[in-house]
Coordinates of C-alpha atoms and ligand atoms in Angstrom, one line a residue:
M2 CA 21.7 -18.6 24.5
K3 CA 20.5 -15.2 23.5
D4 CA 23.3 -13.5 25.4
S5 CA 25.8 -15.4 23.4
I6 CA 24.6 -14.0 20.1
D7 CA 26.4 -10.9 18.9
Y8 CA 23.3 -9.2 17.4
K9 CA 25.2 -6.2 16.2
K10 CA 27.5 -8.5 14.1
V11 CA 24.5 -10.4 12.7
A12 CA 22.7 -7.2 11.8
K13 CA 25.8 -5.7 10.2
E14 CA 26.3 -8.8 8.1
I15 CA 22.7 -8.8 7.0
R16 CA 22.8 -5.2 6.0
E17 CA 26.0 -5.8 4.0
I18 CA 24.3 -8.6 2.1
I19 CA 21.2 -6.4 1.4
L20 CA 23.3 -3.5 0.2
E21 CA 25.5 -5.6 -2.0
T22 CA 22.6 -7.5 -3.6
T23 CA 20.3 -4.5 -4.2
R24 CA 23.3 -2.7 -5.8
T25 CA 23.5 -5.3 -8.5
N26 CA 19.9 -6.7 -8.6
G27 CA 17.8 -3.7 -7.6
G28 CA 15.0 -4.1 -5.0
H29 CA 13.6 -2.6 -1.9
L30 CA 16.5 -1.1 -0.1
A31 CA 15.5 1.4 2.6
S32 CA 12.5 -0.5 3.9
N33 CA 14.7 -3.6 4.4
L34 CA 17.5 -1.9 6.1
G35 CA 15.1 -0.5 8.6
V36 CA 13.8 -3.9 9.8
V37 CA 17.0 -5.8 10.2
E38 CA 16.9 -5.8 14.1
L39 CA 13.2 -6.4 14.1
S40 CA 13.5 -9.4 11.8
I41 CA 16.3 -10.9 14.0
A42 CA 14.2 -10.3 17.1
L43 CA 11.2 -11.9 15.5
H44 CA 13.1 -15.0 14.6
Q45 CA 14.8 -15.1 17.9
T46 CA 11.5 -14.9 19.8
F47 CA 9.3 -17.1 17.7
H48 CA 9.7 -20.5 16.1
S49 CA 8.9 -20.0 12.5
P50 CA 7.6 -21.8 10.5
R51 CA 5.6 -23.3 13.4
D52 CA 4.7 -19.8 14.5
K53 CA 3.4 -17.8 11.5
I54 CA 5.0 -14.5 10.6
I55 CA 3.1 -12.7 7.9
F56 CA 4.6 -9.6 6.3
D57 CA 2.4 -6.9 4.8
V58 CA 3.3 -6.1 1.2
S59 CA 6.4 -8.3 2.0
H60 CA 8.8 -6.0 0.3
Q61 CA 10.6 -5.8 3.7
C62 CA 11.2 -9.6 3.9
Y63 CA 14.9 -9.6 2.9
A64 CA 16.4 -10.0 6.4
H65 CA 13.7 -12.7 7.0
K66 CA 14.8 -14.5 3.9
I67 CA 18.5 -14.3 4.9
L68 CA 17.7 -15.6 8.3
T69 CA 15.6 -18.5 7.0
D70 CA 17.9 -20.6 4.8
R71 CA 18.2 -18.3 1.9
K72 CA 21.4 -16.5 2.6
H73 CA 23.3 -18.6 0.0
K74 CA 20.7 -17.8 -2.7
F75 CA 20.2 -14.2 -1.8
S76 CA 22.5 -13.0 -4.7
T77 CA 19.8 -14.3 -7.1
L78 CA 17.2 -12.0 -5.7
R79 CA 14.7 -10.9 -8.4
M80 CA 16.6 -12.7 -11.1
T81 CA 15.4 -15.3 -13.5
H82 CA 14.9 -18.6 -11.6
G83 CA 16.3 -16.8 -8.5
I84 CA 14.5 -15.9 -5.3
S85 CA 11.6 -13.6 -5.2
G86 CA 11.7 -10.0 -3.9
F87 CA 8.5 -10.8 -1.9
T88 CA 7.5 -13.7 0.2
S89 CA 6.8 -16.8 -1.8
P90 CA 5.5 -20.1 -0.4
Q91 CA 6.8 -21.8 -3.5
E92 CA 10.3 -20.8 -2.3
S93 CA 10.2 -21.6 1.4
P94 CA 7.9 -22.9 4.2
Y95 CA 8.9 -19.7 6.1
D96 CA 6.9 -17.6 3.6
L97 CA 3.2 -17.9 4.1
F98 CA 1.6 -16.0 1.3
F99 CA 2.6 -14.7 -2.2
C100 CA 2.3 -11.1 -1.4
G101 CA 3.0 -7.7 -2.9
H102 CA -0.1 -5.6 -2.4
A103 CA -0.5 -3.6 0.7
G104 CA -3.0 -4.2 3.5
T105 CA -3.5 -8.0 3.4
A106 CA -1.4 -9.1 6.4
L107 CA -3.9 -8.4 9.2
S108 CA -6.9 -10.1 7.5
S109 CA -4.9 -13.2 6.7
A110 CA -3.4 -13.2 10.2
I111 CA -6.8 -13.1 11.8
G112 CA -7.9 -15.9 9.5
M113 CA -5.0 -18.1 10.5
A114 CA -5.5 -17.3 14.2
V115 CA -9.2 -18.1 14.0
A116 CA -8.4 -21.4 12.2
R117 CA -5.8 -22.3 14.8
D118 CA -8.2 -21.8 17.6
Q119 CA -11.0 -23.8 15.9
L120 CA -8.6 -26.6 15.2
N121 CA -7.3 -26.5 18.8
Q122 CA -3.8 -25.9 17.7
N123 CA -1.3 -23.8 19.5
Y124 CA 1.1 -21.5 17.7
H125 CA 1.6 -17.7 17.5
V126 CA 0.4 -15.6 14.6
I127 CA 2.3 -12.4 14.0
A128 CA 1.4 -9.8 11.4
V129 CA 4.2 -7.3 10.6
I130 CA 2.7 -4.2 9.0
G131 CA 4.1 -0.8 8.0
D132 CA 2.6 2.5 9.2
A133 CA 1.5 3.3 5.6
S134 CA -0.1 -0.1 5.0
L135 CA -1.9 0.3 8.3
T136 CA -3.9 3.1 6.7
N137 CA -5.1 0.8 3.9
G138 CA -8.9 0.3 4.0
L139 CA -8.5 -3.5 4.1
T140 CA -6.3 -3.2 7.3
L141 CA -8.9 -1.0 8.9
E142 CA -11.7 -3.5 8.0
A143 CA -9.5 -6.2 9.6
L144 CA -8.9 -4.2 12.8
N145 CA -12.7 -3.9 13.1
N146 CA -12.8 -7.7 13.1
I147 CA -10.1 -8.7 15.5
G148 CA -12.4 -9.1 18.4
E149 CA -10.6 -11.2 21.0
T150 CA -8.6 -13.3 18.6
R151 CA -5.1 -14.0 20.0
L152 CA -2.6 -12.6 17.7
I153 CA 0.3 -10.2 17.6
V154 CA 0.5 -7.2 15.4
V155 CA 3.9 -5.6 15.0
L156 CA 3.5 -2.1 13.6
N157 CA 6.7 -1.0 11.9
D158 CA 6.5 2.7 12.1
N159 CA 9.1 4.6 10.1
G160 CA 6.9 7.5 9.1
Y161 CA 7.1 6.7 5.5
A162 CA 5.1 5.0 2.7
I163 CA 7.4 5.4 -0.3
S164 CA 7.2 9.1 0.3
K165 CA 6.2 10.6 3.7
N166 CA 3.2 8.9 5.1
V167 CA 0.0 11.0 4.8
G168 CA -3.3 11.4 6.6
S169 CA -4.7 11.5 10.1
I170 CA -3.5 8.1 11.1
A171 CA 0.1 9.2 10.3
K172 CA -0.4 12.2 12.5
Y173 CA -1.9 10.1 15.3
L174 CA 1.1 7.7 15.2
N175 CA 3.4 10.7 15.5
E176 CA 1.5 11.8 18.6
M177 CA 1.9 8.3 20.1
T178 CA 5.7 9.0 20.4
R179 CA 4.6 10.7 23.6
Y180 CA 4.2 7.2 25.0
Y181 CA 7.8 6.7 24.3
V182 CA 8.7 9.4 26.9
Y183 CA 6.1 7.9 29.3
N184 CA 7.6 4.4 28.9
R185 CA 11.1 5.7 29.5
I186 CA 10.1 7.4 32.8
K187 CA 8.2 4.2 33.9
N188 CA 11.2 2.0 33.1
F189 CA 13.5 4.4 34.9
L190 CA 11.4 4.4 38.0
K191 CA 11.0 0.6 38.0
K192 CA 14.8 0.1 37.6
Y193 CA 16.1 2.7 40.1
V194 CA 13.4 3.6 42.6
T195 CA 12.6 0.0 43.7
I196 CA 16.1 -0.4 45.1
L197 CA 15.6 2.6 47.5
P198 CA 14.0 2.0 50.9
G199 CA 10.3 2.2 50.5
G200 CA 10.8 2.3 46.8
K201 CA 8.5 -0.7 46.1
S202 CA 5.5 0.8 47.8
F203 CA 6.2 4.1 46.1
I204 CA 6.1 2.3 42.8
R205 CA 2.9 0.4 43.7
F206 CA 1.4 3.8 44.5
L207 CA 2.5 5.1 41.2
M208 CA 1.1 2.1 39.3
T209 CA -2.3 2.7 40.8
L210 CA -2.1 6.2 39.4
K211 CA -0.9 4.8 36.1
Q212 CA -4.2 4.7 34.3
A213 CA -5.0 8.3 35.4
I214 CA -1.5 9.5 34.4
K215 CA -1.8 7.7 31.1
S216 CA -5.2 9.3 30.3
L217 CA -4.0 12.7 31.4
L218 CA -0.7 12.6 29.5
L219 CA -1.4 10.6 26.5
P220 CA -3.8 10.4 23.5
S221 CA -6.3 7.6 23.9
S222 CA -5.1 4.5 22.1
F223 CA -6.8 4.1 18.8
F224 CA -5.9 0.4 18.9
E225 CA -7.4 -0.2 22.3
H226 CA -10.8 0.8 20.9
Y227 CA -10.5 -2.1 18.6
G228 CA -9.7 -4.5 21.4
L229 CA -5.9 -4.7 21.0
K230 CA -3.6 -4.2 23.9
Y231 CA -1.2 -1.4 22.8
I232 CA 2.5 -1.7 23.7
G233 CA 5.1 0.9 22.8
P234 CA 6.3 2.7 21.0
I235 CA 9.7 1.0 21.4
D236 CA 13.0 1.6 19.7
G237 CA 13.1 -0.9 16.7
H238 CA 16.9 -0.8 16.6
N239 CA 17.4 -1.7 20.2
M240 CA 17.6 -5.5 20.4
N241 CA 17.0 -5.7 24.2
E242 CA 13.9 -3.6 23.9
L243 CA 12.7 -5.7 21.0
L244 CA 13.3 -9.0 22.6
E245 CA 11.8 -8.0 25.9
N246 CA 8.7 -6.7 24.4
L247 CA 8.2 -9.5 21.9
E248 CA 8.5 -12.0 24.8
F249 CA 5.8 -9.9 26.6
C250 CA 3.5 -10.0 23.6
K251 CA 4.0 -13.8 23.4
R252 CA 2.6 -14.2 26.8
Q253 CA -0.6 -12.3 26.2
N254 CA -3.7 -14.3 25.6
R255 CA -5.4 -11.6 23.6
P256 CA -4.7 -9.4 20.5
V257 CA -1.8 -7.1 21.1
L258 CA -0.1 -4.4 19.0
L259 CA 3.6 -3.7 19.4
H260 CA 4.4 -0.2 18.1
V261 CA 8.0 -0.3 16.9
K262 CA 9.7 2.9 15.7
T263 CA 12.3 2.3 13.1
K264 CA 14.4 4.5 10.8
K265 CA 13.9 3.8 7.1
G266 CA 17.3 3.1 5.6
Y267 CA 18.9 2.5 9.0
G268 CA 22.6 1.7 8.8
D269 CA 23.3 3.2 5.4
P270 CA 23.9 7.0 5.4
N271 CA 22.6 7.4 1.8
A272 CA 19.4 5.5 2.5
E273 CA 18.8 7.2 5.8
K274 CA 19.2 10.6 4.1
S275 CA 17.0 9.8 1.1
P276 CA 14.6 7.1 2.2
E277 CA 12.2 8.0 -0.6
K278 CA 14.7 7.8 -3.3
M279 CA 16.2 4.6 -1.8
H280 CA 12.8 2.9 -1.1
G281 CA 13.3 0.9 -4.3
I282 CA 16.5 0.6 -6.4
S283 CA 15.6 0.1 -10.0
L284 CA 17.9 -1.4 -12.6
T285 CA 16.0 0.1 -15.5
S286 CA 16.5 3.7 -14.3
H287 CA 13.7 6.1 -14.8
H288 CA 14.9 7.8 -17.9
E289 CA 13.6 11.0 -19.3
Q290 CA 11.6 9.3 -22.0
S291 CA 9.7 6.8 -19.8
Y292 CA 6.0 6.8 -20.1
S293 CA 5.7 7.9 -16.5
T294 CA 8.0 10.9 -17.0
I295 CA 6.2 12.0 -20.2
F296 CA 2.9 11.5 -18.5
G297 CA 4.0 13.7 -15.6
K298 CA 5.2 16.5 -17.9
K299 CA 2.2 16.4 -20.1
I300 CA -0.3 16.6 -17.3
C301 CA 1.5 19.7 -16.0
D302 CA 1.2 21.3 -19.5
L303 CA -2.5 20.5 -19.6
A304 CA -3.0 21.7 -16.1
K305 CA -1.6 25.1 -17.1
Q306 CA -4.3 25.4 -19.8
D307 CA -7.1 24.0 -17.7
P308 CA -7.3 25.0 -14.0
R309 CA -9.9 22.3 -13.3
I310 CA -7.4 19.6 -13.8
V311 CA -6.3 17.9 -10.5
C312 CA -4.2 14.8 -9.9
I313 CA -4.5 11.9 -7.5
T314 CA -2.0 9.3 -6.5
A315 CA -2.3 6.4 -4.0
A316 CA 1.1 6.8 -2.4
M317 CA 3.0 6.6 -5.7
A318 CA 3.8 10.2 -6.7
G319 CA 7.4 9.3 -7.7
G320 CA 6.7 6.1 -9.5
T321 CA 3.8 7.5 -11.6
G322 CA 5.7 10.7 -12.6
L323 CA 3.4 12.9 -10.6
S324 CA 6.1 14.4 -8.4
L325 CA 6.5 17.2 -10.9
F326 CA 2.8 18.0 -10.7
Q327 CA 3.0 17.9 -6.9
K328 CA 5.8 20.5 -7.0
Q329 CA 4.1 22.8 -9.6
Y330 CA 0.5 22.5 -8.3
P331 CA 0.6 21.5 -4.7
K332 CA -3.0 22.6 -4.1
R333 CA -4.2 20.6 -7.0
F334 CA -2.4 17.4 -6.0
F335 CA -3.7 14.7 -3.7
D336 CA -1.8 11.8 -2.2
I337 CA -4.5 9.9 -0.6
G338 CA -2.3 7.1 0.8
I339 CA -2.4 3.4 -0.1
A340 CA -6.1 3.6 -0.8
E341 CA -6.7 3.0 -4.5
G342 CA -10.5 2.4 -4.1
H343 CA -10.9 5.6 -2.1
G344 CA -8.8 7.5 -4.6
I345 CA -11.2 6.6 -7.5
T346 CA -14.4 7.3 -5.5
F347 CA -12.8 10.6 -4.2
A348 CA -12.2 11.4 -7.9
A349 CA -15.8 10.8 -8.6
G350 CA -16.7 13.4 -6.0
L351 CA -14.2 15.9 -7.4
S352 CA -15.6 15.4 -10.9
K353 CA -19.2 15.7 -9.8
A354 CA -18.5 19.0 -8.2
G355 CA -16.8 20.4 -11.4
L356 CA -13.1 19.4 -11.4
L357 CA -11.3 17.3 -13.9
P358 CA -9.5 14.5 -12.0
V359 CA -6.6 12.5 -13.3
C360 CA -5.8 9.4 -11.3
A361 CA -2.4 7.7 -11.9
I362 CA -2.4 4.2 -10.6
Y363 CA -0.3 1.1 -11.4
S364 CA -2.3 -1.5 -13.3
T365 CA -1.8 -4.2 -10.6
F366 CA -2.9 -1.9 -7.7
L367 CA -5.9 -0.6 -9.7
Q368 CA -7.3 -4.1 -9.4
R369 CA -8.2 -3.0 -5.8
A370 CA -10.5 -0.3 -7.3
V371 CA -12.4 -2.2 -10.0
D372 CA -15.7 -1.9 -8.1
N373 CA -15.1 1.8 -7.5
I374 CA -14.6 2.3 -11.2
F375 CA -17.7 0.3 -12.0
H376 CA -20.0 1.9 -9.4
D377 CA -18.7 5.4 -8.8
I378 CA -17.2 6.4 -12.2
A379 CA -18.6 4.4 -15.1
L380 CA -22.2 4.1 -13.8
Q381 CA -22.2 7.8 -13.2
N382 CA -20.5 8.4 -16.6
L383 CA -18.2 10.9 -15.0
P384 CA -15.3 12.5 -17.0
I385 CA -12.3 11.2 -15.2
V386 CA -8.9 10.1 -16.6
I387 CA -7.3 7.0 -15.2
A388 CA -3.7 6.7 -16.2
I389 CA -2.9 3.0 -15.8
D390 CA 0.9 2.9 -15.4
R391 CA 3.0 -0.3 -15.4
A392 CA 0.5 -2.1 -17.7
G393 CA 2.2 -5.2 -19.0
L394 CA 5.2 -7.0 -17.6
C395 CA 7.1 -5.8 -14.6
A396 CA 9.8 -8.5 -14.7
N397 CA 11.7 -8.1 -11.5
D398 CA 8.7 -7.8 -9.2
G399 CA 6.8 -10.8 -10.6
P400 CA 3.3 -12.1 -10.3
T401 CA 2.0 -9.6 -7.8
H402 CA 3.2 -6.7 -10.0
H403 CA 2.7 -7.6 -13.6
G404 CA 0.0 -5.4 -15.1
L405 CA -1.6 -8.1 -17.2
F406 CA -5.3 -8.1 -16.1
D407 CA -6.6 -4.6 -16.4
I408 CA -8.3 -4.9 -19.8
A409 CA -10.1 -8.1 -18.7
L410 CA -11.2 -6.4 -15.5
L411 CA -12.4 -3.2 -17.1
R412 CA -13.5 -3.8 -20.7
N413 CA -16.9 -5.3 -19.6
I414 CA -17.9 -2.1 -17.8
P415 CA -20.2 0.1 -19.9
N416 CA -19.3 3.8 -20.6
L417 CA -15.5 3.2 -20.1
V418 CA -13.1 4.2 -22.8
I419 CA -9.9 2.2 -22.8
M420 CA -6.9 3.0 -24.9
Q421 CA -3.2 2.3 -25.2
P422 CA -0.6 4.4 -27.0
K423 CA 2.1 2.9 -29.2
D424 CA 4.7 5.4 -27.9
T425 CA 5.1 8.4 -25.6
D426 CA 4.1 10.9 -28.3
E427 CA 0.8 9.1 -28.6
L428 CA 0.5 9.0 -24.8
E429 CA 0.5 12.8 -24.9
A430 CA -2.1 12.9 -27.7
M431 CA -4.2 10.4 -25.8
L432 CA -4.1 12.5 -22.6
E433 CA -5.3 15.6 -24.6
A434 CA -8.0 13.5 -26.2
A435 CA -9.1 11.9 -22.9
I436 CA -9.6 15.4 -21.4
E437 CA -11.7 16.4 -24.4
F438 CA -13.8 13.2 -24.6
R439 CA -15.6 14.2 -21.3
K440 CA -16.0 10.5 -20.5
P441 CA -14.5 8.0 -18.1
C442 CA -11.2 7.3 -19.9
C443 CA -8.5 4.7 -19.1
I444 CA -5.1 5.0 -20.8
R445 CA -2.8 2.0 -20.1
Y446 CA 0.9 2.1 -20.7
P447 CA 3.9 0.0 -19.8
R448 CA 6.8 0.6 -17.3
E449 CA 9.5 0.2 -19.9
T450 CA 9.6 1.5 -23.4
K451 CA 11.7 -0.2 -26.1
I452 CA 10.8 2.6 -28.5
V453 CA 12.2 5.9 -27.6
S454 CA 9.7 8.2 -29.1
I455 CA 11.4 10.2 -31.9
K456 CA 9.4 13.0 -33.3
N457 CA 8.8 12.7 -37.1
N458 CA 9.5 9.0 -36.8
S459 CA 6.0 8.2 -35.5
I460 CA 4.7 5.6 -37.9
N461 CA 2.2 6.8 -40.4
E462 CA 1.6 10.1 -38.8
K463 CA -0.5 11.2 -41.8
V464 CA -3.2 8.5 -41.4
C465 CA -4.6 9.5 -38.1
P466 CA -2.6 12.1 -36.3
K467 CA -5.5 12.9 -34.0
I468 CA -6.9 10.5 -31.6
C469 CA -10.5 10.0 -32.6
L470 CA -12.8 8.1 -30.2
G471 CA -12.9 4.4 -31.2
K472 CA -10.7 4.8 -34.2
S473 CA -7.7 2.6 -34.8
E474 CA -4.7 3.5 -36.9
I475 CA -3.9 1.7 -40.1
V476 CA -0.1 1.6 -40.3
V477 CA 0.4 -0.5 -43.4
Q478 CA -2.2 -1.6 -45.9
G479 CA -1.7 -5.1 -47.4
K480 CA -3.9 -8.0 -48.5
D481 CA -2.9 -11.4 -47.1
I482 CA -2.6 -11.3 -43.4
C483 CA -3.7 -8.7 -40.9
L484 CA -1.8 -8.0 -37.7
I485 CA -3.7 -5.9 -35.2
A486 CA -1.5 -4.9 -32.3
L487 CA -2.1 -2.9 -29.2
G488 CA 0.4 -0.3 -27.9
E489 CA 4.1 -0.9 -28.5
K490 CA 3.3 -4.3 -29.9
V491 CA 2.7 -2.6 -33.2
Y492 CA 6.4 -2.3 -33.6
L493 CA 6.7 -6.0 -33.0
A494 CA 4.1 -6.5 -35.8
L495 CA 6.2 -4.4 -38.2
E496 CA 9.2 -6.7 -37.3
I497 CA 7.1 -9.8 -38.0
A498 CA 6.2 -8.4 -41.4
R499 CA 9.9 -7.7 -42.2
K500 CA 10.7 -11.3 -41.3
L501 CA 8.0 -12.7 -43.6
P502 CA 8.5 -10.8 -46.9
Q503 CA 6.6 -13.5 -48.8
F504 CA 3.3 -12.2 -47.3
S505 CA 1.5 -9.0 -47.8
F506 CA 0.6 -7.7 -44.3
T507 CA -1.9 -5.1 -43.2
I508 CA -0.7 -3.7 -39.8
I509 CA -3.1 -1.9 -37.6
H510 CA -2.5 -0.2 -34.2
G511 CA -5.7 -0.9 -32.3
R512 CA -5.4 2.2 -30.1
F513 CA -8.8 1.6 -28.5
V514 CA -9.8 -1.5 -26.6
K515 CA -13.1 0.1 -26.0
P516 CA -14.9 1.3 -28.1
L517 CA -13.5 -1.1 -30.7
D518 CA -13.1 0.1 -34.3
H519 CA -15.8 -2.2 -35.7
E520 CA -15.6 -0.6 -39.2
V521 CA -11.9 -1.3 -39.7
L522 CA -12.2 -4.8 -38.1
L523 CA -15.0 -5.7 -40.5
E524 CA -13.0 -4.5 -43.5
C525 CA -10.0 -6.5 -42.4
A526 CA -12.1 -9.6 -41.9
K527 CA -13.6 -9.2 -45.4
H528 CA -10.3 -8.7 -47.2
H529 CA -7.8 -11.0 -45.4
L530 CA -7.5 -14.7 -44.8
S531 CA -6.1 -14.4 -41.3
I532 CA -6.1 -11.9 -38.4
Y533 CA -3.5 -12.0 -35.6
T534 CA -3.8 -9.8 -32.6
I535 CA -0.9 -9.0 -30.3
E536 CA -1.0 -7.5 -26.8
D537 CA 0.9 -7.3 -23.5
H538 CA -2.0 -8.7 -21.4
V539 CA -3.5 -12.1 -20.7
K540 CA -5.4 -13.7 -23.5
S541 CA -8.6 -14.3 -21.6
G542 CA -10.7 -11.1 -21.7
G543 CA -8.0 -9.0 -23.4
F544 CA -7.9 -7.0 -26.6
G545 CA -7.7 -10.0 -28.9
S546 CA -10.5 -11.6 -27.1
A547 CA -12.6 -8.4 -27.7
V548 CA -11.7 -8.5 -31.4
A549 CA -12.6 -12.2 -31.6
E550 CA -15.9 -11.6 -29.9
F551 CA -16.9 -9.0 -32.4
L552 CA -15.8 -11.0 -35.5
I553 CA -17.4 -14.2 -34.4
E554 CA -20.8 -12.5 -34.8
Q555 CA -20.0 -11.4 -38.4
H556 CA -20.1 -14.9 -39.8
L557 CA -17.1 -14.4 -42.0
P558 CA -14.7 -17.1 -43.0
I559 CA -11.7 -15.7 -41.2
H560 CA -9.0 -17.4 -39.2
I561 CA -8.1 -15.6 -35.9
H562 CA -5.2 -16.1 -33.5
I563 CA -4.5 -14.2 -30.3
F564 CA -0.9 -13.6 -29.3
A565 CA -1.1 -12.8 -25.5
W566 CA 0.0 -14.1 -22.1
P567 CA -1.4 -17.5 -21.0
D568 CA -3.8 -18.2 -18.2
T569 CA -1.1 -18.6 -15.5
F570 CA 0.8 -16.4 -13.1
I571 CA 3.9 -15.2 -14.8
P572 CA 6.9 -15.4 -12.4
H573 CA 9.6 -12.8 -11.8
A574 CA 12.7 -12.6 -14.0
S575 CA 15.8 -10.5 -14.6
N576 CA 14.1 -8.8 -17.5
N577 CA 11.0 -9.0 -19.8
E578 CA 13.0 -10.7 -22.6
D579 CA 13.6 -13.7 -20.4
L580 CA 9.9 -14.0 -19.7
E581 CA 9.1 -13.6 -23.4
N582 CA 11.5 -16.5 -24.2
M583 CA 10.2 -18.6 -21.4
F584 CA 6.6 -18.2 -22.6
H585 CA 7.3 -18.3 -26.3
F586 CA 6.2 -14.8 -26.8
T587 CA 9.0 -13.5 -29.0
V588 CA 8.9 -12.2 -32.6
D589 CA 10.5 -15.5 -33.7
D590 CA 7.8 -17.5 -32.0
M591 CA 5.1 -15.4 -33.6
V592 CA 6.8 -15.7 -37.0
K593 CA 7.0 -19.4 -36.7
K594 CA 3.3 -19.7 -35.7
I595 CA 2.2 -17.6 -38.6
Q596 CA 4.3 -19.6 -41.0
T597 CA 2.9 -22.9 -39.7
D598 CA -0.7 -21.6 -39.9
Q599 CA -0.3 -20.3 -43.4
G600 CA 1.4 -23.5 -44.5
C601 CA -1.5 -25.5 -43.2
M602 CA -4.0 -23.2 -44.8
S603 CA -2.4 -23.3 -48.2
M604 CA -2.7 -27.1 -48.1
L605 CA -6.5 -26.9 -47.7
Ligands
TPP724 C1 -2.3 -1.9 -2.9 C2 -0.9 -1.3 -3.0 N1 -0.7 -0.1 -3.4 C3 0.6 0.4 -3.6 C4 1.6 -0.4 -3.3 C5 3.1 0.2 -3.6 N2 3.8 0.2 -2.3 C6 4.8 -0.7 -2.0 S1 5.5 -0.5 -0.6 C7 4.6 0.9 -0.3 C8 4.9 1.7 0.9 C9 4.6 0.9 2.1 O1 4.8 1.6 3.3 P1 4.8 0.9 4.7 O2 3.8 -0.1 4.7 O3 4.8 2.0 5.7 O4 6.2 0.2 4.6 P2 7.7 0.7 4.6 O5 8.1 0.6 3.1 O6 7.7 2.1 5.0 O7 8.5 -0.2 5.4 C10 3.8 1.2 -1.4 C11 2.9 2.3 -1.5 C12 1.4 -1.7 -2.9 N3 2.4 -2.5 -2.7 N4 0.1 -2.1 -2.8

């Protein structure tokens, strides 16, 4: 049956669908182009969903989706009510986990394989993991636990994370390509020498020498120390090699690792040439005024003045805007790989020894490092700046990528300072302040800005031009209703006030989640009937919740309402506006709520 399939044709068609869809919808292009043959071979060899194929990060699951009943829906990728850019069990029984963070595949695969054995079931468990995700701490912990569990690990080695893969494991994998030459020689001998007279016994002789030759020629296999049988490396674009080796893996009664070499972006000349740029195609292109770009430029300016400043990224130099710093200060720049926890604790060491570390990490990935922040930074009260990028909605990527939990995870940790700027000008001011505070400081800011920061248009510049620790900014002084907003939501508060001219509004930009501006909050509570807080974060444990906690202890007759995201996982969508409409989080929804509240209160 396999011989009758024109794999080249299938692969070509899949690549065309991926290219066309990512052109209009954005998404992970280069990683997906690289695993087309591998995905076809996996589905040809195994019987998913009976056999369990688990993708690490799962950003490389497009061919898998196309091959598993979602070809007709693929044009809706990452769109509102469309299919997800990651695996999603809600969407298909072929997708096992909601996944978007690196390093989870091996742990969950071991779990499933152990459960299968305990329940006396019989299916294959296959973890597909990239070379960069392999370096993740969680993966290494899982490797240490594989023992004799029967499972198959497919290592998709393209030499890249988003940028070039870093660290000793990357170097080691590179060295393993020597196996490639060895395998070629072995296969050649098997194929041609056996047909010669006496060839078979010559081969047998060679095979007895195999282990000796292997240990002489090749670096010892890292994976074999963990109990996995190492196979490869093989050419991940050669269907015969893939099918033959996956069949071999299937027959093994122990953990095996198949090392597959692929080319990121394979099949598209642009993506092959610039795999880093084409890792992800963004619809909202990274414009000059994005928070990440401004952060990158400002940190370079500050580094010019202070030679102690060093920057750390966990494999996200481009996304966080740190590429500029990397170029200007290569010796002061550290890409530590997909290792957020290590990055934070590494920063603690740098700080203790006299440097001024700035770590730029996406809100959702920082969740991995909460204990490191608690234990290694806050408890030590070390002066480190954590730039929390992508705080708030990240519409296209969905629940694994929205940055909606960082405040709740961090604001209960003593010593931390947490702030959010209302625009990119204020981000610059906050970075300067954070360096001056000499404390552990987090600055959260969103991916997208609706407000292009225009100098001289910064609201109420006179009131508090400087960022003072724990001081909010009074934008408008009124007397009926007080709106306290965090970050860009202050512009939304101004819009609410414009739509409700019958009320006199006080509008405050909170600036600090921690320490909170108790003085201003108290004044507001004393002189207004209602306080509304607005933030781009979940309600529980967020900024509004901090305001409410403080005010509840003041025993004042004040009505408080928190505008924030509900206690549920927010799905992906074409854009943030669709999600705001879906969850009634628009200006008009807030206006309506305030009108209803005030109407009710006036009847009392
Ligand atoms: C914990 C975590 N940190 C960062 C990321 C961002 N990220 C998405 S894909 C990727 C690179 C993954 O590289 P690799 O596993 O080698 O797969 P490839 O894209 O090269 O196929 C990174 C860093 C993430 N998904 N999860």
